[in-house]
Amino acid sequence: MNAPEGPGPSHVAPSVEDPLDRTRFPVDEWRLVETRFDGSDLGTTESLFSVGNGYLGLRGNYSESRDAYQDGTFINGFHETWPISHAEEAYGFARIGQTIVNVPDPKVIRLYVDDEPLQVSVADLIEYERALDFRSGVLSRDLLWRTPGGKRVRVRSTRMVPLEQRHLAVLTFEVTLLDQHASLAISSQLVNRQDEEVEQPIADAELAGTPPSGAADPRKAEAFDRRVLLPRIHGADAETGRIKLGYRTVQSGMTVGVVADHTLETTSSCSMSVHSEDDLAKVIYRIAAEPGVPVTLTKIVAFHTAQTVPPRELIDRCERTLDRTHEEGLPRQYAAQRAWLDDFWARADVEVPGQPAIQQAIRWNLFAVLQASARAEGQGIAAKGVSGSGYGGHYFWDTEIYVMPFLTYTMPWAARNALRFRYALLTSARHRARELSQKGALFPWRTINGHEASAYYAAGTAQYHIDADVAYALSQYVGATGDEEFLAREAVDIFVETARLWADLGFWRDESRRTFHIHGVTGPDEYTTVVNDNLYTNVLARFNLRRAARAVWELQRDDPEAYEGLVRRTGLTADEPDEWAEAAQAMSIPYDEFLGIHPQDAHFLEREMWDLENTPLEKRPLLLHYHPLVIYRFQVLKQADVVLALYLQGEEFTPEQKKADFDYYDPITTGDSTLSAVMQSVVAAEVGYHELALRYFMSALFVDLADRHNNTADGVHVASTGGVWSALVSGFGGFRDIGSAAGDQQWQIDPRLPDGWSSLTYRVTLLGTRLRVTVRTDELDLAIEHGDGPLTVSVRGEAVKLAPGAAVTLPLAHQGPRLEGEPPYPAGIQRADGTVISAIVPSGD
């Protein structure tokens, strides 16, 4: 790929040009294709070509396993724990760290021709193609290799992690000699690398594509200095070629079992041998291969994991999975995968005709979200999905705000699973709230098992807004699906306990009027921490309080039995909903009358302005080059904060306020977080900066494909991939859901089609009915594609009723305000008290 374009200040946002080297990565609307091997970005391409289903993920390593940044195979939620060591201890600090564990690798299939190994990085490759097909879910590779002895060998391989069978992986490896006979050896392995240095990401900055830095990168997984997986069982069957390994983690006590079956097809003479030991099980085939006679190995692998189940029992489960797969036959697995994905694309595809490069990137992003979430049942959705070890495999608030909208409106069952995972953590969240001297529940900022795993509380635990984020996602899901049963039986408890947290954390102040304040918190922007009345937090907390009160009142009115159950489970008192509603009504929302903007927090405008324009790119991201205290003293944002609130709670702000806020904050937002560009795109489109919106969208669209943040090697940025959908559907497509806190939820459509796009088509599922929306420059098409309907949506304030089988075309006289240029850089603003906000570059590193 091209050299990565580092994140720059938002007023020089990336261009709309295609950033990929199309001689290496040709445009294909339904595949990501690579036509030339390049060892300079192995980590990045391993992430891009990973396959997974939300439970099991295989990184895009080469089968030969000799050229790798990280030979990764990951299972969602399978982790090791370790004590967090603080230089200075204090009460309530996070105590137990959690890190995703690289499980035994089933991808290894090594080839020897006349005892010469195939090693892609040094091989004489006459032809090369690797492709990830978004319709079949299959990763394929096709090589033509000239051996050191001059023999031409065709090597074709495929890899698939089924979406229907959660615990399965299917791999094939085909070798054909083209012109001479040769002795072949194929070694298929299960390898546990826990004792090897490559178990964690290697510290080779050039190979990883990451610029050297003296600072530790908090985005990477923690490295272990000890063995993680304890061997419990291994075996190899000389008759069938079935091999197995089983382990238990040292500290967390989790267990894993993996079993692989092999089938070799060829008319050439061959023999088989097997071997197993604690960390290696393998089957070796030796073939006297003839020209033109293919040798095809099929390897079917099953993984099962558990909290406490003995590995031997997990091995039994794996064998049952494999036995069932054999009974059904492999053709059924491929057919089921294609059918699953056909249905997915019918529900989730976003089409941009006439823009093939953009179309390819959109589908890669949506496919990446799918691979991170589809079968994540019982677990959360990690920041890197199952594509890498970045962020330690932790779950963040990213899921609720960036991933859940996509799931809610295209895969509602997956959204429900994600919310049930949060519900399963409620007991731990209650304990964490008590630990921080609060009532209710406080969900951890980053976690795998439900316990807070962030050792840096200022930019971690202090992000109390995660409670409101979870409540927001829950409200959005219930409104879109009508799943009142889930709400009444379980999820309402989340509303109650999060509202309790806000009511207890906040306090009343009597000034000119009685107001409710929340102090000592951190908003989404991690460059400004532990502040008073963070606007995002207060606005979302207000939503949370209102929505919780309404949910309790409606449950009491409509389902007294369920209400009594809620009271028994939570100890809810009759006056609590009234208290929540009162606090919401009086919530302090910072506003500066002179500047006409909402301060990010009560004291944000008192800080000096960071001179982003003169901060060199090699000093980015700031968190890797400046002490946190240096950053915290300035007006500079890692990511959209107020701007994100403008999107999530748009009905709470006037159009004039949105533009003023965007104009102020956009130029001082670094975009150091991959969470930022998608939301800046959405709001830029709404307030009228159409060109800027497109540039932010392109920045987000290629976050991973062009490795814009220099860390795709550690895994795909799942939140950004989900945000791409929001930028398309909510930004350019204009789809919004509003009013759920007050009980008058409605779906609105007010599109903002970018210049140069002839049309945009997306689908959303509302109350079980799938609506197709097509935006063109001068009209809007609405049609019910699937479901009984009817549906009512608001198009620019006018209600439109839709019936099944009937399409509606509406004229669009204009597509919102259109502003030339970009927001002005706000250096030198004079405030009402006479002080000047000047552009200052901090001294020192």
CSV table of N, CA and C in Angstrom, one decimal, residues 19 75 112 183 420 461 544 648 685:
chain,number,residue,atom,x,y,z
A,19,PRO,N,-6.5,6.6,-2.0
A,19,PRO,CA,-5.2,6.6,-1.5
A,19,PRO,C,-4.4,5.3,-1.8
A,75,ILE,N,-10.0,-15.9,19.8
A,75,ILE,CA,-11.3,-16.2,20.1
A,75,ILE,C,-11.9,-15.1,21.0
A,112,TYR,N,6.9,-28.3,1.0
A,112,TYR,CA,8.3,-28.5,0.5
A,112,TYR,C,8.3,-29.3,-0.8
A,183,SER,N,9.2,-34.6,-5.5
A,183,SER,CA,8.8,-35.1,-4.2
A,183,SER,C,8.2,-33.9,-3.4
A,420,ARG,N,-27.4,-7.9,25.6
A,420,ARG,CA,-27.5,-8.9,26.7
A,420,ARG,C,-26.1,-9.1,27.3
A,461,THR,N,-11.5,5.2,33.7
A,461,THR,CA,-12.6,5.1,34.6
A,461,THR,C,-13.5,6.4,34.7
A,544,ASN,N,-30.3,9.8,29.3
A,544,ASN,CA,-30.4,8.6,30.1
A,544,ASN,C,-31.5,8.7,31.2
A,648,LEU,N,-25.7,12.7,18.2
A,648,LEU,CA,-26.5,11.8,19.0
A,648,LEU,C,-27.8,12.4,19.6
A,685,ALA,N,-21.7,17.4,7.1
A,685,ALA,CA,-22.7,17.4,6.1
A,685,ALA,C,-24.0,18.1,6.5
